[in-house]
Short mmCIF file of C-alpha atoms in Angstrom, two decimals:
data_model
loop_
_atom_site.label_atom_id
_atom_site.label_comp_id
_atom_site.label_asym_id
_atom_site.label_seq_id
_atom_site.Cartn_x
_atom_site.Cartn_y
_atom_site.Cartn_z
CA UNK A 1 9.79 3.22 4.67
CA UNK A 2 7.41 1.30 2.39
CA UNK A 3 4.91 3.42 0.56
CA UNK A 4 2.48 1.08 -1.11
CA UNK A 5 -1.02 2.30 -0.16
CA UNK A 6 -1.63 0.39 3.06
CA UNK A 7 -4.42 -0.46 5.47
CA UNK A 8 -2.00 -0.73 8.44
CA UNK A 9 -0.64 2.28 10.37
CA UNK A 10 0.85 3.16 13.75
CA UNK A 11 -0.98 5.27 16.31
CA UNK A 12 0.82 8.15 18.05
CA UNK A 13 1.70 5.82 20.95
CA UNK A 14 3.10 3.18 18.56
CA UNK A 15 0.16 0.74 18.63
CA UNK A 16 -0.52 -0.72 15.17
CA UNK A 17 -4.08 -0.48 13.81
CA UNK A 18 -5.62 -2.38 10.88
CA UNK A 19 -8.50 -1.23 8.64
CA UNK A 20 -10.18 -3.80 6.35
CA UNK A 21 -13.63 -4.00 4.74
CA UNK A 22 -15.71 -7.06 5.48
CA UNK A 23 -19.03 -8.43 4.26
CA UNK A 24 -21.64 -11.02 4.96
CA UNK A 25 -22.05 -13.57 2.17
CA UNK A 26 -25.57 -14.58 1.09
CA UNK A 27 -26.23 -16.58 -2.07
CA UNK A 28 -22.62 -16.01 -3.13
CA UNK A 29 -23.14 -12.24 -2.94
CA UNK A 30 -21.50 -9.71 -0.62
CA UNK A 31 -24.03 -7.95 1.59
CA UNK A 32 -23.86 -5.62 4.57
CA UNK A 33 -20.37 -4.38 3.72
CA UNK A 34 -18.71 -2.51 6.61
CA UNK A 35 -15.25 -1.24 7.45
CA UNK A 36 -13.69 -3.02 10.42
CA UNK A 37 -10.64 -2.19 12.49
CA UNK A 38 -8.46 -3.97 15.04
CA UNK A 39 -5.60 -2.54 17.10
CA UNK A 40 -2.83 -3.51 19.45
CA UNK A 41 -3.96 -3.13 23.07
CA UNK A 42 -0.49 -1.84 23.99
CA UNK A 43 2.57 -1.05 21.86
CA UNK A 44 4.16 -4.24 20.46
CA UNK A 45 1.54 -6.30 22.30
CA UNK A 46 -1.70 -8.25 21.79
CA UNK A 47 -4.77 -7.31 19.79
CA UNK A 48 -8.30 -6.06 20.42
CA UNK A 49 -11.39 -7.72 19.02
CA UNK A 50 -12.65 -6.57 15.62
CA UNK A 51 -14.84 -3.44 15.78
CA UNK A 52 -17.00 -1.93 13.04
CA UNK A 53 -16.59 1.61 11.71
CA UNK A 54 -19.74 1.16 9.64
CA UNK A 55 -20.03 2.30 6.06
CA UNK A 56 -20.57 5.70 4.45
CA UNK A 57 -22.89 4.34 1.77
CA UNK A 58 -25.26 1.53 2.77
CA UNK A 59 -25.34 -1.47 0.44
CA UNK A 60 -22.36 -0.24 -1.61
CA UNK A 61 -19.10 -2.14 -1.73
CA UNK A 62 -16.14 -0.08 -0.49
CA UNK A 63 -12.58 -0.57 -1.61
CA UNK A 64 -9.30 -0.89 0.24
CA UNK A 65 -8.68 1.95 2.69
CA UNK A 66 -5.41 3.89 2.70
CA UNK A 67 -4.29 5.13 6.12
CA UNK A 68 -1.92 8.00 6.94
CA UNK A 69 -0.86 9.98 10.01
CA UNK A 70 -1.51 13.71 10.27
CA UNK A 71 1.24 16.03 11.54
CA UNK A 72 -0.19 15.73 15.07
CA UNK A 73 -0.21 11.91 14.68
CA UNK A 74 -3.98 11.55 14.35
CA UNK A 75 -4.71 8.73 11.92
CA UNK A 76 -6.90 9.41 8.88
CA UNK A 77 -8.13 6.91 6.31
CA UNK A 78 -9.49 7.26 2.79
CA UNK A 79 -11.67 4.83 0.86
CA UNK A 80 -13.50 4.78 -2.49
CA UNK A 81 -16.93 3.17 -2.88
CA UNK A 82 -18.13 1.28 -5.94
CA UNK A 83 -19.82 4.44 -7.26
CA UNK A 84 -16.38 6.07 -7.48
CA UNK A 85 -16.91 8.48 -4.57
CA UNK A 86 -14.16 9.02 -1.98
CA UNK A 87 -14.80 9.11 1.77
CA UNK A 88 -12.65 9.69 4.83
CA UNK A 89 -12.64 9.56 8.63
CA UNK A 90 -10.05 10.80 11.12
CA UNK A 91 -9.20 10.43 14.78
CA UNK A 92 -10.58 13.29 16.87
CA UNK A 93 -7.40 13.22 18.96
CA UNK A 94 -4.21 11.10 18.80
CA UNK A 95 -4.85 7.47 19.92
CA UNK A 96 -8.54 8.32 20.31
CA UNK A 97 -12.01 8.00 18.76
CA UNK A 98 -13.17 8.73 15.25
CA UNK A 99 -15.06 11.41 13.37
CA UNK A 100 -18.16 10.66 11.35
CA UNK A 101 -17.82 9.71 7.68
CA UNK A 102 -17.22 12.71 5.40
CA UNK A 103 -17.30 12.77 1.61
CA UNK A 104 -14.55 14.06 -0.65
CA UNK A 105 -17.00 13.59 -3.51
CA UNK A 106 -15.53 13.18 -6.95
CA UNK A 107 -13.78 15.55 -9.37
CA UNK A 108 -16.67 15.01 -11.80
CA UNK A 109 -15.60 11.51 -12.75
CA UNK A 110 -15.58 8.19 -10.91
CA UNK A 111 -12.46 7.44 -8.89
CA UNK A 112 -10.70 4.09 -8.68
CA UNK A 113 -9.44 2.08 -5.71
CA UNK A 114 -6.23 2.42 -3.67
CA UNK A 115 -5.49 6.13 -3.35
CA UNK A 116 -1.99 7.16 -2.27
CA UNK A 117 -1.34 9.51 0.66
CA UNK A 118 1.92 11.03 1.93
CA UNK A 119 2.94 14.03 4.02
CA UNK A 120 4.74 17.09 2.72
CA UNK A 121 7.90 18.18 4.54
CA UNK A 122 5.69 20.45 6.70
CA UNK A 123 3.36 17.56 7.59
CA UNK A 124 0.38 18.51 5.37
CA UNK A 125 -1.13 15.37 3.83
CA UNK A 126 -1.22 15.01 0.04
CA UNK A 127 -3.72 12.64 -1.63
CA UNK A 128 -3.48 11.15 -5.14
CA UNK A 129 -5.93 8.92 -7.01
CA UNK A 130 -6.65 7.84 -10.59
CA UNK A 131 -10.13 8.09 -12.11
CA UNK A 132 -11.87 5.59 -14.38
CA UNK A 133 -10.53 7.44 -17.44
CA UNK A 134 -6.89 7.04 -16.38
CA UNK A 135 -6.43 10.65 -15.20
CA UNK A 136 -4.43 11.51 -12.06
CA UNK A 137 -6.11 13.74 -9.44
CA UNK A 138 -4.82 15.44 -6.30
CA UNK A 139 -6.05 17.07 -3.10
CA UNK A 140 -3.85 18.46 -0.34
CA UNK A 141 -4.33 19.82 3.15
CA UNK A 142 -4.21 23.61 3.09
CA UNK A 143 -2.11 23.50 6.28
CA UNK A 144 -0.94 20.62 8.52
CA UNK A 145 -3.87 19.00 10.41
CA UNK A 146 -6.27 21.26 8.52
CA UNK A 147 -8.85 21.34 5.72
CA UNK A 148 -8.38 20.27 2.13
CA UNK A 149 -7.97 21.94 -1.26
CA UNK A 150 -10.30 21.26 -4.15
CA UNK A 151 -9.61 18.50 -6.66
CA UNK A 152 -6.95 19.34 -9.27
CA UNK A 153 -5.74 17.19 -12.13
CA UNK A 154 -2.33 16.50 -13.61
CA UNK A 155 -1.78 16.40 -17.35
CA UNK A 156 -0.91 12.88 -18.49
CA UNK A 157 2.63 12.15 -19.69
CA UNK A 158 3.31 13.02 -23.35
CA UNK A 159 1.66 10.51 -25.66
CA UNK A 160 0.00 8.60 -22.81
CA UNK A 161 -3.79 8.61 -22.98
CA UNK A 162 -4.37 6.76 -19.72
CA UNK A 163 -2.58 5.91 -16.48
CA UNK A 164 -3.30 2.35 -15.50
CA UNK A 165 -1.96 1.62 -12.00
CA UNK A 166 -2.67 3.01 -8.56
CA UNK A 167 -0.12 5.74 -7.75
CA UNK A 168 2.51 5.39 -5.06
CA UNK A 169 4.17 8.38 -3.45
CA UNK A 170 7.28 8.67 -1.27
CA UNK A 171 9.49 11.37 0.28
CA UNK A 172 12.90 11.90 -1.31
CA UNK A 173 16.03 12.59 0.71
CA UNK A 174 15.75 16.34 -0.03
CA UNK A 175 12.27 16.59 1.53
CA UNK A 176 10.30 16.68 -1.72
CA UNK A 177 7.68 14.09 -2.63
CA UNK A 178 8.02 11.74 -5.61
CA UNK A 179 5.10 9.96 -7.28
CA UNK A 180 5.32 6.83 -9.45
CA UNK A 181 2.65 5.45 -11.75
CA UNK A 182 2.42 3.12 -14.75
CA UNK A 183 1.03 4.39 -18.03
CA UNK A 184 -1.00 2.79 -20.81
CA UNK A 185 2.31 2.70 -22.72
CA UNK A 186 3.45 0.02 -20.20
CA UNK A 187 6.21 2.30 -18.87
CA UNK A 188 6.90 3.77 -15.44
CA UNK A 189 6.47 7.53 -15.04
CA UNK A 190 7.89 9.72 -12.29
CA UNK A 191 6.54 13.04 -11.00
CA UNK A 192 8.23 15.13 -8.29
CA UNK A 193 7.93 18.36 -6.35
CA UNK A 194 10.19 21.21 -7.46
CA UNK A 195 10.94 22.06 -3.81
CA UNK A 196 9.65 20.86 -0.41
CA UNK A 197 5.95 21.77 0.12
CA UNK A 198 5.84 23.14 -3.43
CA UNK A 199 4.49 22.52 -6.94
CA UNK A 200 5.23 19.65 -9.27
CA UNK A 201 7.59 19.05 -12.17
CA UNK A 202 6.20 17.35 -15.30
CA UNK A 203 6.30 13.59 -15.77
CA UNK A 204 9.70 11.98 -16.39
CA UNK A 205 9.88 8.53 -18.08
CA UNK A 206 11.68 5.71 -16.26
CA UNK A 207 11.13 3.13 -19.00
CA UNK A 208 9.89 -0.40 -18.60
CA UNK A 209 11.25 -3.92 -18.19
CA UNK A 210 11.46 -6.07 -21.39
CA UNK A 211 8.10 -7.71 -20.67
CA UNK A 212 4.48 -7.10 -21.58
CA UNK A 213 3.84 -4.33 -19.11
CA UNK A 214 3.82 -3.02 -15.58
CA UNK A 215 1.25 -3.83 -12.95
CA UNK A 216 0.97 -2.27 -9.52
CA UNK A 217 3.96 -0.71 -7.80
CA UNK A 218 5.70 -0.57 -4.44
CA UNK A 219 8.31 2.03 -3.42
CA UNK A 220 10.69 1.75 -0.47
CA UNK A 221 13.52 3.88 0.92
CA UNK A 222 16.98 2.41 1.34
CA UNK A 223 19.03 3.14 4.46
CA UNK A 224 21.15 5.61 2.47
CA UNK A 225 18.04 7.53 1.33
CA UNK A 226 17.80 6.12 -2.21
CA UNK A 227 14.29 5.28 -3.40
CA UNK A 228 13.71 1.85 -4.92
CA UNK A 229 10.70 0.87 -7.06
CA UNK A 230 9.35 -2.68 -7.26
CA UNK A 231 6.93 -3.56 -10.08
CA UNK A 232 4.91 -6.63 -10.85
CA UNK A 233 4.62 -7.31 -14.57
CA UNK A 234 2.50 -9.18 -17.08
CA UNK A 235 4.90 -11.85 -18.26
CA UNK A 236 5.42 -12.95 -21.87
CA UNK A 237 5.78 -16.64 -21.03
CA UNK A 238 5.61 -19.08 -18.14
CA UNK A 239 8.63 -18.95 -15.89
CA UNK A 240 9.88 -15.55 -16.99
CA UNK A 241 10.62 -13.11 -14.15
CA UNK A 242 7.51 -11.34 -12.92
CA UNK A 243 9.04 -8.98 -10.35
CA UNK A 244 11.43 -6.19 -11.35
CA UNK A 245 13.07 -3.30 -9.54
CA UNK A 246 14.80 0.00 -10.26
CA UNK A 247 16.56 2.40 -7.87
CA UNK A 248 18.09 5.83 -7.56
CA UNK A 249 21.81 5.66 -8.29
CA UNK A 250 22.54 8.22 -5.56
CA UNK A 251 20.49 9.84 -2.81
CA UNK A 252 19.11 13.26 -3.67
CA UNK A 253 19.66 12.90 -7.43
CA UNK A 254 17.35 12.03 -10.32
CA UNK A 255 19.61 9.36 -11.78
CA UNK A 256 18.08 5.88 -11.98
CA UNK A 257 19.43 2.40 -12.63
CA UNK A 258 18.21 0.17 -15.41
CA UNK A 259 15.43 -2.29 -14.61
CA UNK A 260 16.64 -5.56 -13.11
CA UNK A 261 14.59 -8.74 -12.54
CA UNK A 262 14.14 -10.84 -9.45
CA UNK A 263 13.96 -14.53 -10.30
CA UNK A 264 10.66 -16.22 -9.45
CA UNK A 265 10.41 -18.13 -6.16
CA UNK A 266 11.53 -21.77 -6.70
CA UNK A 267 8.87 -23.86 -8.40
CA UNK A 268 6.45 -20.98 -9.00
CA UNK A 269 5.31 -19.52 -12.29
CA UNK A 270 2.84 -16.74 -12.78
CA UNK A 271 1.44 -14.57 -15.55
CA UNK A 272 0.78 -11.59 -13.27
CA UNK A 273 2.64 -10.45 -10.19
CA UNK A 274 1.10 -7.73 -8.02
CA UNK A 275 3.29 -5.66 -5.73
CA UNK A 276 5.25 -7.14 -2.85
CA UNK A 277 5.31 -5.73 0.65
CA UNK A 278 8.69 -4.06 1.24
CA UNK A 279 10.02 -2.30 4.33
CA UNK A 280 13.13 -1.83 6.44
CA UNK A 281 14.20 -3.95 9.37
CA UNK A 282 15.51 -2.09 12.41
CA UNK A 283 19.07 -2.38 11.06
CA UNK A 284 18.09 -0.68 7.77
CA UNK A 285 18.02 -3.74 5.48
CA UNK A 286 14.96 -3.87 3.23
CA UNK A 287 12.80 -6.99 3.54
CA UNK A 288 10.47 -8.13 0.74
CA UNK A 289 7.44 -10.44 0.83
CA UNK A 290 5.64 -11.80 -2.23
CA UNK A 291 2.72 -14.16 -2.82
CA UNK A 292 3.64 -16.78 -5.44
CA UNK A 293 1.43 -18.40 -8.04
CA UNK A 294 0.93 -21.27 -5.56
CA UNK A 295 -0.75 -18.80 -3.13
CA UNK A 296 2.09 -19.23 -0.65
CA UNK A 297 4.23 -16.47 0.80
CA UNK A 298 7.92 -15.99 -0.05
CA UNK A 299 10.55 -13.73 1.49
CA UNK A 300 13.93 -12.22 0.57
CA UNK A 301 16.04 -9.46 2.14
CA UNK A 302 19.02 -7.23 1.58
CA UNK A 303 22.20 -8.88 2.83
CA UNK A 304 23.37 -5.49 4.16
CA UNK A 305 21.72 -2.04 4.27
CA UNK A 306 21.40 -0.50 0.79
CA UNK A 307 23.01 -3.61 -0.71
CA UNK A 308 22.26 -6.79 -2.68
CA UNK A 309 19.55 -9.36 -2.04
CA UNK A 310 19.35 -12.88 -0.60
CA UNK A 311 17.65 -15.72 -2.41
CA UNK A 312 14.01 -16.59 -1.81
CA UNK A 313 13.01 -18.17 1.49
CA UNK A 314 9.56 -19.83 1.70
CA UNK A 315 7.20 -18.74 4.46
CA UNK A 316 4.47 -21.09 3.25
CA UNK A 317 0.82 -20.80 4.22
CA UNK A 318 -0.86 -20.76 7.66
CA UNK A 319 -2.02 -24.38 7.33
CA UNK A 320 -2.27 -27.06 4.63
CA UNK A 321 -4.81 -26.29 1.93
CA UNK A 322 -5.16 -22.62 2.93
CA UNK A 323 -3.84 -20.07 0.44
CA UNK A 324 -2.95 -16.41 0.98
CA UNK A 325 -3.92 -14.89 -2.40
CA UNK A 326 -3.84 -11.24 -1.26
CA UNK A 327 -1.35 -8.40 -1.25
CA UNK A 328 0.56 -8.50 2.05
CA UNK A 329 0.95 -5.50 4.35
CA UNK A 330 4.03 -4.80 6.44
CA UNK A 331 4.56 -2.45 9.40
CA UNK A 332 7.04 -2.03 12.27
CA UNK A 333 5.91 -2.48 15.87
CA UNK A 334 6.99 0.12 18.40
CA UNK A 335 9.93 -2.06 19.51
CA UNK A 336 11.31 -2.26 15.94
CA UNK A 337 10.10 -5.78 15.08
CA UNK A 338 8.37 -6.03 11.69
CA UNK A 339 4.84 -7.47 11.54
CA UNK A 340 3.40 -8.96 8.37
CA UNK A 341 -0.34 -9.26 7.67
CA UNK A 342 -2.13 -11.20 4.95
CA UNK A 343 -5.64 -12.56 4.38
CA UNK A 344 -6.19 -16.26 3.81
CA UNK A 345 -8.68 -18.02 1.59
CA UNK A 346 -10.67 -18.68 4.78
CA UNK A 347 -11.56 -14.96 4.92
CA UNK A 348 -9.54 -14.44 8.12
CA UNK A 349 -6.46 -12.31 8.71
CA UNK A 350 -3.16 -14.01 9.52
CA UNK A 351 0.13 -12.55 10.68
CA UNK A 352 3.77 -13.29 11.42
CA UNK A 353 6.28 -11.11 13.27
CA UNK A 354 9.99 -10.92 13.84
CA UNK A 355 10.95 -12.60 17.11
CA UNK A 356 13.47 -9.79 17.70
CA UNK A 357 14.34 -6.65 15.69
CA UNK A 358 16.12 -7.58 12.41
CA UNK A 359 15.83 -11.26 13.32
CA UNK A 360 13.90 -14.42 12.42
CA UNK A 361 10.15 -14.90 12.13
CA UNK A 362 7.43 -16.44 14.27
CA UNK A 363 5.01 -19.04 13.00
CA UNK A 364 1.62 -18.10 11.62
CA UNK A 365 -1.06 -16.80 13.99
CA UNK A 366 -4.67 -15.95 13.15
CA UNK A 367 -6.25 -12.58 13.91
CA UNK A 368 -9.59 -14.04 12.84
CA UNK A 369 -12.41 -12.11 11.24
CA UNK A 370 -15.44 -10.22 12.60
CA UNK A 371 -18.12 -12.73 13.67
CA UNK A 372 -20.33 -13.57 10.68
CA UNK A 373 -18.20 -11.54 8.24
CA UNK A 374 -15.58 -12.35 5.62
CA UNK A 375 -12.73 -9.88 5.28
CA UNK A 376 -12.05 -8.30 1.90
CA UNK A 377 -8.36 -7.36 2.03
CA UNK A 378 -6.62 -6.45 -1.25
CA UNK A 379 -6.54 -9.44 -3.59
CA UNK A 380 -3.97 -10.19 -6.28
CA UNK A 381 -4.78 -9.47 -9.88
#
């Protein structure tokens, strides 16, 4: 399971569905911003046309939606507008239509983009987001498939005035949730539930790589249940490793490895690496996808479940002269084949997919963009 906040999710019947904001461009300005979605017409099959879900706040730019499944498998997505207000919509029944926009408001301060959502052991969704002052906030469903609590805040880690990355949250092997976030001190901090469906322990430090600081994070679950964290970093010099990882030393424990670097993809150098897309193939091996400084996509994978990693393999760009400077998204189709989605510099969405579960990859194929609109998927940096 990959737990980076994502705009791709599976319906109850297994059909993947994408949620991406798009805008018209007039005089180099974004106008008429709307949220669009596109879905598989059958599990592991072709795709619908783009359809608009509108916007909760006319003429305001909205950020990247985060999508999650309720306990009854109804999808629900969450998005923050440029005024720092959070909004959500949900399916009225599994695989079905959508509610109207509803506001979560703010906790009295403007919220930032890319909230994190995960389900408790009992299926109740838990939502986490950072405000403009670097404070972590939380809302949770009061029961599975039900209403929501009020906003509550977490105290920052000792000596840390601000948290400075979007949170990521993942289930541990014992059924509790774990949350990871980078602090202003450039270190990784770890927060976890004291028991399934329960309260939270205070922040625990997980240190930082020997570089200038952490950027955004990705967390994935190994086949043996161990969580693994992947962090892009601000690098101290050209050519130094920009992607690092750290993992639980045993499932169900709070022991963690030291930070270890991934080398950069061959011929690429970058001063900032944002998170990769990471997720398991059908055989349990984690697969990782990263956009290099050349705006091309690169890939590496575990050589066996819960084991070491291959070298980098280039996946290139959809066509010559077209870059893919956005954060990729990864999701499994109903038949177990992974699908990878990324936006190109042409404003369209492109994808590749495994030709069989745990196997090789197709060529690039375009999913286009809504007529007259440019998509605004998550960009690097």
